[in-house]
C-alpha cells in the first residue's frame, strides 16, 4: 500500500532535525527528509534480517504514488490538490553490502490525481507554462522537490499519434527524474458500473468501462509504460474484490457487510481480470433476450396483455416486463417501485403518472437511448449527502416533502478538479447520471456481450437488471435499505421483507396498481462462480 501525504508531512514536521539514517545495507543521504530516513531504516532492517536469517537478498522498493511524488507543481494545482509532501527514493542509497539493489516503485493510474491534465488544459490561460520553469510554488511552502517543468517538455504531453496523453507524460517525468529503474507496480481500470474519476484525454476511467474496454485500456497503459522506458509494470488486479469500498459510494452501504454481496455501483470491487459472478454455476438470469430462464413462479402479476416478473441474486434485481404491442420499444413503459414505507409519492409529476400506493422510484423504459431510473426527491441520497458540494447549501435546512411528486435523475459524485478546467471557482463538484440505463446483451457467452448492458428488448418483452445500491439498498444480504435521510440527518438503515412494483404505459388516467415481491436475504451464505473476463484474453494475446 501507499503512504498518505498527511502522514509524510506530519513525520517531517515532527522530526525536522532527524539525522540521516546510516545502515549496513541502506542509508539516507544528507538531503533526505525524516520520512525518507525512516524508509531507509525500515528497508535496512528488512535486508539485514533476510541476509542473516536466509542468507539471501532481494531487490527492494518503496511503493510511492502521485500524491507524494518528488515533483513540485504550479501553485494552483498545489493548493487545489493540497499537494503537501514529496518522497524521493533517490535520497536512499545502497551500501556495498547490499548486492541486490533497489528500484523506484509507483502506483500510477490514468485518472487520479491527473495533475498534468490541469497543466495541459489550464482554466487560467495566461498562466506561465511549466516548461518555462517558472510556475512552481516556493519550496518554503512545500518542501524540497523537483520542478515538474524541469523533466517535461510540451511535446511530452502527446503520444506518437499526436493525441494528448498525460499518463504517458507522467511516466516520462518519473523515468527522467530517477537514476534507478522505475516499475509501475500498480496500474488498472475498473469494470464496475459506478464511476469515480474520468481520464479526459484517453478515456481510461475509474469505472463504467466494459470488460472489453478494460482490456484495451490495460493494453494502452502497458504500451505507455514501455514507451516511457519503465522497467516493468503490474496490473491491478487479478480478481475482483467484493469487500472493497469507494469514496463516492461508501456512504450508501453498510461497510461491515460488503463481502456478502456484489455491489456493481462501487467501482473499487471490479478491477480484476477474474470475475466472481453470483450463482454456484450461473447467474439467476442473464439480460440477453432469452426468456427461457423465467418461470411462472417469478411472476408478480399477469393480466394477459401486461405482465411483470422479478428475481434476484447477490448482484442484481432482474425484471421481465411484458406489454402487448411493445414491439421492441415502440411504446414507452414505466415500472413504479416502492421500497420504503417512510416516504414516496402516489403521483409522478415528471410523466403525469398516478399510482395506488406511494412509490420511491420510477423506471422509465423509453427506447434504447433514453431509458433511466428516477428517484423521488426525498429519497435521493446524493441530495442528502452531497448538497454542499453540488449546490453550496445545507440539504437539511429545507428538505423535500415526504410525498413530493418530483422524481430526480440518479446522479453519482465525481471527484475531479472542476474549477481548474472550467474556470468556475464556485463549482466544487461534478456529477454524472448513473441512473441512465444502457441497452445491450449482458450474457458473457454472447458474441456481442456488453458487461455494462442494463436492459434488452425481446419482441413485446423487455428484460432488465438493476444493481442493488441503485435502489438504495445498503445490504441486500439482510434486505436493509436506507431510512428517511431527513429523520436521521444522513444514511441510516431499516429492514424490509417486501417491495412493490407495477407496470404501465401511462396512457390511461387510472392509478397504477402495485404488486408485492417477497424479499429474503441470504445472510452470510453467498453463492458465486468464477469467470475470466474478456480483458484477461486481451492481455493474454498481448503477452503470449
Short mmCIF file of C-alpha atoms in Angstrom, two decimals:
data_model
loop_
_atom_site.label_atom_id
_atom_site.label_comp_id
_atom_site.label_asym_id
_atom_site.label_seq_id
_atom_site.Cartn_x
_atom_site.Cartn_y
_atom_site.Cartn_z
CA UNK A 1 0.00 0.00 0.00
CA UNK A 2 0.96 3.62 -0.50
CA UNK A 3 1.50 6.08 2.33
CA UNK A 4 -0.75 9.10 2.92
CA UNK A 5 0.62 12.54 2.13
CA UNK A 6 -0.51 13.86 5.53
CA UNK A 7 1.48 11.08 7.25
CA UNK A 8 4.60 12.10 5.34
CA UNK A 9 4.12 15.77 6.17
CA UNK A 10 3.39 15.07 9.83
CA UNK A 11 6.53 12.94 10.16
CA UNK A 12 8.70 15.61 8.53
CA UNK A 13 7.27 18.38 10.69
CA UNK A 14 7.58 16.38 13.91
CA UNK A 15 11.22 15.43 13.29
CA UNK A 16 12.73 18.34 11.33
CA UNK A 17 16.24 17.73 12.68
CA UNK A 18 16.34 13.96 12.41
CA UNK A 19 19.84 12.97 11.23
CA UNK A 20 20.04 10.83 8.09
CA UNK A 21 19.93 7.14 8.89
CA UNK A 22 23.16 5.25 8.24
CA UNK A 23 22.79 1.50 7.83
CA UNK A 24 24.72 -1.55 6.70
CA UNK A 25 22.70 -2.05 3.53
CA UNK A 26 20.64 1.12 3.03
CA UNK A 27 21.32 4.66 4.17
CA UNK A 28 19.70 8.06 3.80
CA UNK A 29 21.53 10.85 2.01
CA UNK A 30 22.23 14.23 3.59
CA UNK A 31 19.21 15.87 1.96
CA UNK A 32 16.79 13.10 2.96
CA UNK A 33 13.64 14.09 4.86
CA UNK A 34 12.70 12.44 8.15
CA UNK A 35 10.21 10.20 6.37
CA UNK A 36 12.77 9.15 3.76
CA UNK A 37 15.26 8.45 6.53
CA UNK A 38 12.66 6.27 8.23
CA UNK A 39 12.18 4.34 4.99
CA UNK A 40 15.92 3.78 4.75
CA UNK A 41 15.93 2.42 8.28
CA UNK A 42 12.99 0.07 7.66
CA UNK A 43 14.50 -1.16 4.40
CA UNK A 44 17.88 -1.69 6.02
CA UNK A 45 16.36 -3.80 8.78
CA UNK A 46 14.43 -5.93 6.28
CA UNK A 47 17.55 -6.59 4.19
CA UNK A 48 19.55 -7.26 7.33
CA UNK A 49 17.04 -9.84 8.53
CA UNK A 50 16.91 -11.64 5.18
CA UNK A 51 20.70 -11.59 4.84
CA UNK A 52 21.20 -13.00 8.31
CA UNK A 53 18.24 -15.40 8.51
CA UNK A 54 18.05 -16.74 4.95
CA UNK A 55 21.48 -15.89 3.56
CA UNK A 56 19.85 -14.16 0.59
CA UNK A 57 18.97 -10.69 -0.67
CA UNK A 58 16.19 -9.40 -2.92
CA UNK A 59 15.52 -6.19 -4.78
CA UNK A 60 13.99 -3.52 -2.56
CA UNK A 61 11.48 -0.80 -3.47
CA UNK A 62 9.16 1.55 -1.59
CA UNK A 63 5.66 1.94 -3.06
CA UNK A 64 5.11 5.59 -3.90
CA UNK A 65 2.24 7.27 -5.74
CA UNK A 66 1.49 10.67 -7.33
CA UNK A 67 0.22 12.39 -4.17
CA UNK A 68 3.72 12.04 -2.67
CA UNK A 69 5.78 12.04 -5.85
CA UNK A 70 9.06 14.02 -5.86
CA UNK A 71 7.74 16.85 -8.05
CA UNK A 72 6.74 20.46 -7.49
CA UNK A 73 3.70 21.70 -9.42
CA UNK A 74 2.19 25.08 -10.31
CA UNK A 75 0.76 26.86 -7.31
CA UNK A 76 -2.93 26.48 -8.20
CA UNK A 77 -2.53 22.71 -8.56
CA UNK A 78 -0.53 22.53 -5.33
CA UNK A 79 -3.25 24.40 -3.45
CA UNK A 80 -6.28 22.71 -5.02
CA UNK A 81 -4.96 19.17 -4.55
CA UNK A 82 -3.23 20.04 -1.25
CA UNK A 83 0.00 18.58 -2.63
CA UNK A 84 1.83 18.86 0.67
CA UNK A 85 4.56 16.20 0.51
CA UNK A 86 7.30 14.70 -1.62
CA UNK A 87 9.03 11.35 -1.18
CA UNK A 88 12.11 10.73 -3.29
CA UNK A 89 13.88 7.37 -3.13
CA UNK A 90 16.89 8.99 -4.77
CA UNK A 91 17.57 10.11 -1.19
CA UNK A 92 18.04 6.46 -0.16
CA UNK A 93 21.34 4.95 -1.27
CA UNK A 94 22.54 1.37 -1.25
CA UNK A 95 25.73 0.36 0.55
CA UNK A 96 28.32 -2.05 -0.84
CA UNK A 97 26.99 -4.88 1.33
CA UNK A 98 23.64 -4.75 -0.47
CA UNK A 99 24.19 -6.65 -3.70
CA UNK A 100 20.58 -6.97 -4.94
CA UNK A 101 19.93 -3.25 -5.39
CA UNK A 102 16.76 -1.15 -5.46
CA UNK A 103 14.26 0.31 -7.92
CA UNK A 104 11.66 3.05 -7.78
CA UNK A 105 8.09 1.76 -7.41
CA UNK A 106 4.99 3.81 -8.25
CA UNK A 107 1.27 3.07 -8.30
CA UNK A 108 0.06 5.13 -11.25
CA UNK A 109 -3.47 5.06 -12.65
CA UNK A 110 -4.54 7.13 -15.67
CA UNK A 111 -7.31 9.10 -13.96
CA UNK A 112 -6.18 10.20 -10.49
CA UNK A 113 -4.79 12.55 -9.49
CA UNK A 114 -4.11 13.60 -13.07
CA UNK A 115 -2.11 16.74 -12.23
CA UNK A 116 -0.73 17.03 -15.74
CA UNK A 117 -4.18 17.35 -17.32
CA UNK A 118 -4.62 20.64 -15.47
CA UNK A 119 -1.24 21.79 -16.72
CA UNK A 120 -2.10 20.86 -20.30
CA UNK A 121 -5.60 22.40 -20.11
CA UNK A 122 -5.42 25.24 -17.56
CA UNK A 123 -8.52 27.31 -16.78
CA UNK A 124 -6.24 30.31 -16.29
CA UNK A 125 -4.94 30.55 -19.85
CA UNK A 126 -2.33 33.23 -19.10
CA UNK A 127 -0.57 31.07 -16.53
CA UNK A 128 3.16 30.77 -17.09
CA UNK A 129 3.82 27.47 -18.91
CA UNK A 130 5.54 24.91 -16.71
CA UNK A 131 8.13 24.25 -19.40
CA UNK A 132 9.43 27.78 -18.78
CA UNK A 133 10.42 26.54 -15.34
CA UNK A 134 8.81 29.49 -13.53
CA UNK A 135 5.43 28.20 -12.45
CA UNK A 136 6.06 26.26 -9.24
CA UNK A 137 5.23 27.43 -5.77
CA UNK A 138 8.11 28.17 -3.41
CA UNK A 139 9.98 25.37 -1.71
CA UNK A 140 9.41 27.13 1.60
CA UNK A 141 5.75 26.17 1.35
CA UNK A 142 6.05 22.62 0.02
CA UNK A 143 9.50 21.43 0.95
CA UNK A 144 12.25 20.21 -1.37
CA UNK A 145 11.32 18.76 -4.72
CA UNK A 146 11.96 18.74 -8.45
CA UNK A 147 10.01 21.28 -10.57
CA UNK A 148 7.86 19.26 -12.96
CA UNK A 149 8.85 21.61 -15.75
CA UNK A 150 12.49 20.55 -15.43
CA UNK A 151 11.71 16.99 -16.53
CA UNK A 152 8.96 17.62 -19.10
CA UNK A 153 8.66 19.38 -22.44
CA UNK A 154 5.41 20.34 -24.10
CA UNK A 155 5.88 17.59 -26.68
CA UNK A 156 5.94 15.00 -23.88
CA UNK A 157 2.21 15.51 -23.36
CA UNK A 158 1.40 13.82 -26.68
CA UNK A 159 1.86 10.28 -27.90
CA UNK A 160 3.21 9.16 -31.28
CA UNK A 161 -0.18 9.73 -32.93
CA UNK A 162 -0.33 13.34 -31.71
CA UNK A 163 -3.09 12.64 -29.18
CA UNK A 164 -2.92 14.20 -25.71
CA UNK A 165 -1.78 11.57 -23.18
CA UNK A 166 -0.94 12.89 -19.73
CA UNK A 167 -0.48 9.35 -18.40
CA UNK A 168 2.44 8.85 -20.78
CA UNK A 169 3.78 12.31 -19.91
CA UNK A 170 3.74 11.48 -16.21
CA UNK A 171 5.57 8.20 -16.76
CA UNK A 172 8.19 10.06 -18.77
CA UNK A 173 8.66 12.53 -15.91
CA UNK A 174 9.19 9.72 -13.40
CA UNK A 175 11.68 7.93 -15.63
CA UNK A 176 13.72 11.07 -16.28
CA UNK A 177 13.83 12.01 -12.63
CA UNK A 178 15.21 8.69 -11.39
CA UNK A 179 18.67 7.26 -11.82
CA UNK A 180 17.38 3.79 -10.84
CA UNK A 181 14.88 1.61 -12.76
CA UNK A 182 11.22 2.61 -12.45
CA UNK A 183 8.47 -0.01 -12.10
CA UNK A 184 4.76 0.90 -12.28
CA UNK A 185 3.78 -1.58 -9.61
CA UNK A 186 0.06 -0.86 -9.92
CA UNK A 187 -2.00 0.21 -12.93
CA UNK A 188 -5.54 -0.69 -13.86
CA UNK A 189 -9.12 0.30 -14.63
CA UNK A 190 -12.42 -0.94 -13.20
CA UNK A 191 -15.36 -2.67 -14.88
CA UNK A 192 -17.73 -1.54 -12.13
CA UNK A 193 -20.93 0.16 -13.23
CA UNK A 194 -20.28 3.11 -10.93
CA UNK A 195 -17.54 5.59 -11.82
CA UNK A 196 -15.41 7.83 -9.60
CA UNK A 197 -12.88 9.53 -11.91
CA UNK A 198 -12.58 10.44 -15.58
CA UNK A 199 -9.44 10.37 -17.71
CA UNK A 200 -10.42 13.18 -20.04
CA UNK A 201 -7.65 12.56 -22.55
CA UNK A 202 -7.65 8.82 -23.19
CA UNK A 203 -10.98 7.70 -21.70
CA UNK A 204 -9.38 5.21 -19.31
CA UNK A 205 -11.80 5.97 -16.49
CA UNK A 206 -12.14 4.70 -12.94
CA UNK A 207 -15.26 2.64 -13.52
CA UNK A 208 -18.08 2.41 -16.05
CA UNK A 209 -15.90 0.59 -18.57
CA UNK A 210 -16.96 -2.65 -20.22
CA UNK A 211 -14.81 -5.72 -19.75
CA UNK A 212 -13.56 -5.36 -23.34
CA UNK A 213 -12.78 -1.68 -22.73
CA UNK A 214 -10.88 -2.66 -19.60
CA UNK A 215 -8.67 -4.97 -21.64
CA UNK A 216 -7.91 -2.31 -24.25
CA UNK A 217 -7.19 0.28 -21.54
CA UNK A 218 -4.71 -2.09 -19.88
CA UNK A 219 -3.01 -2.69 -23.23
CA UNK A 220 -2.77 1.06 -23.81
CA UNK A 221 -1.37 1.64 -20.31
CA UNK A 222 1.20 -1.08 -20.84
CA UNK A 223 2.30 0.44 -24.13
CA UNK A 224 2.69 3.81 -22.40
CA UNK A 225 4.77 2.17 -19.66
CA UNK A 226 7.11 0.61 -22.19
CA UNK A 227 7.20 3.77 -24.34
CA UNK A 228 8.39 5.71 -21.30
CA UNK A 229 11.22 3.17 -20.84
CA UNK A 230 9.99 1.99 -17.46
CA UNK A 231 11.40 -1.32 -16.27
CA UNK A 232 8.02 -3.04 -15.93
CA UNK A 233 4.53 -2.92 -14.50
CA UNK A 234 1.93 -4.88 -12.55
CA UNK A 235 -1.77 -4.97 -13.44
CA UNK A 236 -4.10 -4.29 -10.56
CA UNK A 237 -5.61 -6.77 -10.01
CA UNK A 238 -6.01 -10.50 -10.69
CA UNK A 239 -9.51 -10.91 -9.21
CA UNK A 240 -12.49 -8.77 -8.29
CA UNK A 241 -12.87 -7.95 -4.60
CA UNK A 242 -16.42 -7.75 -3.24
CA UNK A 243 -15.22 -6.33 0.09
CA UNK A 244 -13.77 -3.12 -1.36
CA UNK A 245 -15.19 0.36 -0.81
CA UNK A 246 -15.01 3.54 -2.90
CA UNK A 247 -15.20 7.13 -1.63
CA UNK A 248 -18.26 8.15 -3.68
CA UNK A 249 -20.48 5.19 -2.68
CA UNK A 250 -19.24 4.19 0.78
CA UNK A 251 -21.80 6.46 2.45
CA UNK A 252 -24.59 4.43 0.85
CA UNK A 253 -23.73 0.91 2.04
CA UNK A 254 -23.11 -0.95 5.28
CA UNK A 255 -19.32 -1.19 5.17
CA UNK A 256 -19.33 -4.10 7.62
CA UNK A 257 -21.33 -6.25 5.18
CA UNK A 258 -19.77 -5.58 1.78
CA UNK A 259 -18.18 -9.06 1.39
CA UNK A 260 -21.63 -10.64 1.33
CA UNK A 261 -22.93 -9.08 -1.87
CA UNK A 262 -21.59 -7.80 -5.18
CA UNK A 263 -22.04 -4.02 -5.31
CA UNK A 264 -21.84 -3.10 -9.00
CA UNK A 265 -22.05 0.61 -8.20
CA UNK A 266 -18.79 0.51 -6.22
CA UNK A 267 -16.06 0.52 -8.86
CA UNK A 268 -13.34 -0.47 -6.40
CA UNK A 269 -14.71 -4.02 -6.38
CA UNK A 270 -14.16 -4.66 -10.11
CA UNK A 271 -10.51 -4.11 -11.04
CA UNK A 272 -9.92 -7.82 -11.55
CA UNK A 273 -9.36 -9.90 -14.67
CA UNK A 274 -11.28 -12.68 -12.90
CA UNK A 275 -14.92 -12.05 -12.00
CA UNK A 276 -16.92 -13.68 -9.23
CA UNK A 277 -20.44 -13.88 -10.63
CA UNK A 278 -23.44 -14.79 -8.46
CA UNK A 279 -24.75 -18.36 -8.51
CA UNK A 280 -22.95 -21.64 -7.98
CA UNK A 281 -22.71 -22.31 -11.73
CA UNK A 282 -24.58 -19.48 -13.46
CA UNK A 283 -26.46 -16.30 -12.55
CA UNK A 284 -30.18 -16.24 -11.74
CA UNK A 285 -30.80 -14.56 -15.07
CA UNK A 286 -28.93 -13.02 -17.97
CA UNK A 287 -30.16 -9.89 -19.71
CA UNK A 288 -29.89 -11.29 -23.23
CA UNK A 289 -33.41 -11.55 -24.61
CA UNK A 290 -33.56 -15.32 -24.00
CA UNK A 291 -36.63 -15.75 -21.77
CA UNK A 292 -36.28 -19.47 -21.11
CA UNK A 293 -34.90 -18.88 -17.59
CA UNK A 294 -38.12 -17.14 -16.47
CA UNK A 295 -40.86 -19.27 -14.89
CA UNK A 296 -44.42 -18.82 -13.64
CA UNK A 297 -43.06 -18.64 -10.10
CA UNK A 298 -41.25 -15.40 -10.99
CA UNK A 299 -44.45 -13.57 -11.99
CA UNK A 300 -45.76 -10.74 -9.84
CA UNK A 301 -48.89 -10.34 -11.98
CA UNK A 302 -50.22 -11.23 -15.41
CA UNK A 303 -53.34 -9.66 -16.95
CA UNK A 304 -52.89 -11.29 -20.33
CA UNK A 305 -51.90 -8.05 -22.04
CA UNK A 306 -49.46 -6.91 -19.38
CA UNK A 307 -47.19 -8.85 -17.01
CA UNK A 308 -44.21 -8.34 -14.71
CA UNK A 309 -41.77 -10.88 -13.26
CA UNK A 310 -38.89 -10.48 -10.79
CA UNK A 311 -35.98 -12.49 -9.38
CA UNK A 312 -32.71 -11.55 -7.72
CA UNK A 313 -29.26 -12.72 -6.66
CA UNK A 314 -26.20 -11.31 -4.86
CA UNK A 315 -25.63 -8.67 -7.55
CA UNK A 316 -28.87 -7.67 -9.27
CA UNK A 317 -32.62 -7.43 -9.18
CA UNK A 318 -33.86 -8.82 -12.51
CA UNK A 319 -37.13 -7.74 -14.11
CA UNK A 320 -39.05 -9.05 -17.09
CA UNK A 321 -41.86 -6.80 -18.32
CA UNK A 322 -44.43 -7.77 -20.94
CA UNK A 323 -46.69 -5.29 -22.74
CA UNK A 324 -48.80 -6.29 -25.71
CA UNK A 325 -47.73 -4.14 -28.64
CA UNK A 326 -44.42 -3.12 -27.06
CA UNK A 327 -42.72 -4.27 -30.27
CA UNK A 328 -39.07 -3.82 -29.27
CA UNK A 329 -39.52 -0.40 -27.74
CA UNK A 330 -42.25 1.12 -29.90
CA UNK A 331 -44.08 2.08 -26.69
CA UNK A 332 -42.79 3.74 -23.52
CA UNK A 333 -43.23 1.71 -20.33
CA UNK A 334 -42.97 2.74 -16.70
CA UNK A 335 -42.24 0.48 -13.72
CA UNK A 336 -43.03 2.16 -10.38
CA UNK A 337 -41.11 0.69 -7.42
CA UNK A 338 -41.92 1.09 -3.73
CA UNK A 339 -39.26 0.02 -1.24
CA UNK A 340 -39.50 2.20 1.90
CA UNK A 341 -42.69 2.70 3.95
CA UNK A 342 -41.36 6.05 5.18
CA UNK A 343 -41.68 8.15 2.00
CA UNK A 344 -42.92 8.03 -1.56
CA UNK A 345 -45.48 9.67 -3.82
CA UNK A 346 -48.70 8.48 -5.47
CA UNK A 347 -48.04 10.93 -8.31
CA UNK A 348 -45.03 11.31 -10.61
CA UNK A 349 -45.01 14.88 -11.86
CA UNK A 350 -42.34 14.12 -14.48
CA UNK A 351 -44.53 11.81 -16.55
CA UNK A 352 -48.02 12.54 -15.22
CA UNK A 353 -48.32 9.07 -13.66
CA UNK A 354 -50.56 8.11 -10.75
CA UNK A 355 -50.20 5.06 -8.50
CA UNK A 356 -52.43 3.29 -6.00
CA UNK A 357 -49.66 3.43 -3.38
CA UNK A 358 -46.67 5.76 -2.81
CA UNK A 359 -43.59 4.82 -4.81
CA UNK A 360 -39.91 5.70 -4.38
CA UNK A 361 -38.59 5.01 -7.88
CA UNK A 362 -39.89 5.14 -11.43
CA UNK A 363 -38.14 3.07 -14.09
CA UNK A 364 -38.80 4.68 -17.48
CA UNK A 365 -38.22 2.41 -20.49
CA UNK A 366 -38.11 4.91 -23.33
CA UNK A 367 -36.23 3.39 -26.25
CA UNK A 368 -32.64 2.26 -26.40
CA UNK A 369 -31.08 5.65 -25.68
CA UNK A 370 -33.40 7.41 -23.26
CA UNK A 371 -34.24 4.86 -20.56
CA UNK A 372 -33.43 5.61 -16.94
CA UNK A 373 -34.26 5.04 -13.29
CA UNK A 374 -35.50 8.07 -11.35
CA UNK A 375 -35.83 8.51 -7.59
CA UNK A 376 -38.30 10.56 -5.58
CA UNK A 377 -36.53 13.74 -4.47
CA UNK A 378 -36.98 12.97 -0.77
CA UNK A 379 -35.20 9.62 -1.24
CA UNK A 380 -32.31 10.98 -3.33
CA UNK A 381 -29.13 10.06 -1.47
CA UNK A 382 -26.95 12.49 -3.43
CA UNK A 383 -29.01 15.43 -2.19
CA UNK A 384 -28.89 14.22 1.39
CA UNK A 385 -25.14 13.57 1.45
CA UNK A 386 -23.54 15.98 -1.05
CA UNK A 387 -25.79 19.04 -1.25
CA UNK A 388 -23.00 21.29 0.00
CA UNK A 389 -20.79 20.13 -2.85
CA UNK A 390 -23.45 20.27 -5.58
CA UNK A 391 -25.47 23.33 -4.51
CA UNK A 392 -23.40 25.08 -1.83
CA UNK A 393 -26.32 24.72 0.58
CA UNK A 394 -27.44 22.62 3.56
CA UNK A 395 -29.75 19.80 2.49
CA UNK A 396 -31.39 19.69 5.92
CA UNK A 397 -32.48 23.32 6.18
CA UNK A 398 -35.28 22.93 3.63
CA UNK A 399 -35.82 19.22 2.93
CA UNK A 400 -38.26 17.97 0.28
CA UNK A 401 -41.70 16.90 1.48
CA UNK A 402 -42.15 13.22 2.28
CA UNK A 403 -44.70 12.94 -0.55
CA UNK A 404 -43.07 15.25 -3.09
CA UNK A 405 -44.19 14.32 -6.64
CA UNK A 406 -40.86 15.29 -8.20
CA UNK A 407 -38.61 12.42 -9.30
CA UNK A 408 -34.94 13.15 -9.97
CA UNK A 409 -32.29 11.53 -12.16
CA UNK A 410 -29.93 9.41 -10.06
CA UNK A 411 -26.50 11.05 -10.11
CA UNK A 412 -23.16 10.00 -8.64
CA UNK A 413 -20.33 12.23 -7.46
CA UNK A 414 -17.13 12.57 -9.45
CA UNK A 415 -14.02 13.81 -7.66
CA UNK A 416 -12.49 15.97 -10.34
CA UNK A 417 -10.74 19.32 -10.13
CA UNK A 418 -13.58 21.05 -11.96
CA UNK A 419 -12.53 24.68 -11.31
CA UNK A 420 -9.04 24.11 -12.68
CA UNK A 421 -10.52 23.00 -16.01
CA UNK A 422 -13.66 25.12 -16.25
CA UNK A 423 -12.57 28.35 -14.59
CA UNK A 424 -15.73 28.31 -12.43
CA UNK A 425 -14.26 28.65 -8.95
CA UNK A 426 -17.65 28.12 -7.29
CA UNK A 427 -18.02 24.66 -8.80
CA UNK A 428 -16.73 22.36 -6.09
CA UNK A 429 -18.03 19.13 -7.58
CA UNK A 430 -19.04 17.28 -10.70
CA UNK A 431 -21.64 14.54 -11.10
CA UNK A 432 -22.82 12.15 -13.78
CA UNK A 433 -26.11 10.30 -14.25
CA UNK A 434 -25.62 6.77 -13.03
CA UNK A 435 -29.35 6.05 -13.34
CA UNK A 436 -29.05 6.25 -17.13
CA UNK A 437 -29.59 2.74 -18.47
CA UNK A 438 -27.53 1.11 -21.24
CA UNK A 439 -29.02 -1.15 -23.90
CA UNK A 440 -27.30 -4.37 -24.90
CA UNK A 441 -26.64 -8.06 -24.30
CA UNK A 442 -25.25 -8.79 -20.82
CA UNK A 443 -24.69 -12.52 -21.26
CA UNK A 444 -20.93 -13.32 -21.09
CA UNK A 445 -21.46 -16.20 -23.53
CA UNK A 446 -22.88 -13.93 -26.25
CA UNK A 447 -20.63 -12.71 -29.10
CA UNK A 448 -21.96 -9.16 -28.59
CA UNK A 449 -21.54 -9.30 -24.80
CA UNK A 450 -21.56 -5.93 -23.03
CA UNK A 451 -20.96 -6.16 -19.29
CA UNK A 452 -22.48 -2.68 -18.78
CA UNK A 453 -25.78 -3.52 -20.50
CA UNK A 454 -28.81 -2.92 -18.24
CA UNK A 455 -31.71 -3.93 -20.49
CA UNK A 456 -32.63 -5.54 -23.80
CA UNK A 457 -35.79 -5.85 -25.88
CA UNK A 458 -37.30 -9.17 -26.99
CA UNK A 459 -40.42 -8.51 -29.03
CA UNK A 460 -43.16 -7.48 -26.59
CA UNK A 461 -40.81 -8.13 -23.65
CA UNK A 462 -38.05 -6.09 -22.03
CA UNK A 463 -35.53 -7.74 -19.73
CA UNK A 464 -33.67 -5.62 -17.16
CA UNK A 465 -31.21 -5.80 -14.29
CA UNK A 466 -30.72 -3.20 -11.57
CA UNK A 467 -27.80 -3.16 -9.11
CA UNK A 468 -28.99 -3.18 -5.52
CA UNK A 469 -27.37 0.09 -4.49
CA UNK A 470 -29.16 1.95 -7.28
CA UNK A 471 -32.39 1.23 -5.34
CA UNK A 472 -30.84 2.45 -2.06
CA UNK A 473 -30.19 -0.99 -0.61
CA UNK A 474 -27.39 -0.75 1.94
CA UNK A 475 -27.09 -4.52 2.49
CA UNK A 476 -29.31 -6.81 0.39
CA UNK A 477 -27.88 -9.88 2.13
CA UNK A 478 -30.07 -8.80 5.06
CA UNK A 479 -32.50 -6.73 2.97
CA UNK A 480 -31.68 -3.46 4.68
CA UNK A 481 -32.35 -0.21 2.85
CA UNK A 482 -31.92 3.49 3.53
CA UNK A 483 -34.21 5.04 6.10
CA UNK A 484 -35.58 8.58 5.73
CA UNK A 485 -32.46 10.79 5.48
CA UNK A 486 -34.16 13.82 6.98
CA UNK A 487 -35.26 12.00 10.12
CA UNK A 488 -31.72 10.73 10.68
CA UNK A 489 -29.57 13.56 9.23
CA UNK A 490 -27.85 11.11 6.94
CA UNK A 491 -27.94 7.44 5.97
CA UNK A 492 -29.48 5.05 8.48
CA UNK A 493 -30.97 1.62 7.83
CA UNK A 494 -34.29 -0.19 8.04
CA UNK A 495 -35.07 -3.78 7.08
CA UNK A 496 -37.82 -4.78 4.67
CA UNK A 497 -39.25 -8.12 3.57
CA UNK A 498 -41.34 -6.91 0.63
CA UNK A 499 -41.09 -4.43 -2.21
CA UNK A 500 -43.92 -3.43 -4.53
CA UNK A 501 -43.83 -2.97 -8.29
CA UNK A 502 -46.22 -2.10 -11.08
CA UNK A 503 -46.25 -1.62 -14.83
CA UNK A 504 -47.98 0.99 -17.01
CA UNK A 505 -47.65 2.66 -20.39
CA UNK A 506 -49.03 5.91 -18.94
CA UNK A 507 -51.84 6.09 -21.48
CA UNK A 508 -54.75 5.58 -19.08
CA UNK A 509 -55.62 8.02 -16.30
CA UNK A 510 -56.37 5.43 -13.62
CA UNK A 511 -53.91 4.78 -10.84
CA UNK A 512 -51.39 2.02 -11.49
CA UNK A 513 -51.68 -0.89 -9.01
CA UNK A 514 -48.59 -2.22 -7.25
CA UNK A 515 -47.91 -5.89 -6.58
CA UNK A 516 -45.84 -7.39 -3.74
CA UNK A 517 -42.48 -9.06 -4.30
CA UNK A 518 -41.20 -11.01 -1.31
CA UNK A 519 -37.60 -10.40 -0.27
CA UNK A 520 -35.44 -12.72 1.79
CA UNK A 521 -31.78 -12.08 2.43
CA UNK A 522 -29.14 -14.77 2.15
CA UNK A 523 -27.16 -13.72 5.22
CA UNK A 524 -23.56 -14.92 5.16
CA UNK A 525 -24.20 -17.79 2.73
CA UNK A 526 -23.03 -16.44 -0.62
CA UNK A 527 -23.04 -18.29 -3.92
CA UNK A 528 -20.60 -17.48 -6.72
CA UNK A 529 -18.71 -18.89 -9.65
CA UNK A 530 -15.50 -17.74 -11.30
CA UNK A 531 -15.33 -16.27 -14.80
CA UNK A 532 -12.38 -14.86 -16.72
CA UNK A 533 -13.30 -11.51 -18.23
CA UNK A 534 -12.61 -10.68 -21.89
CA UNK A 535 -9.87 -8.37 -20.58
CA UNK A 536 -7.92 -11.45 -19.49
CA UNK A 537 -7.84 -12.83 -23.02
CA UNK A 538 -6.94 -9.43 -24.46
CA UNK A 539 -3.87 -9.30 -22.19
CA UNK A 540 -3.11 -12.95 -22.91
CA UNK A 541 -2.93 -12.14 -26.62
CA UNK A 542 -0.68 -9.14 -25.91
CA UNK A 543 1.78 -11.10 -23.79
CA UNK A 544 1.70 -14.56 -25.34
#
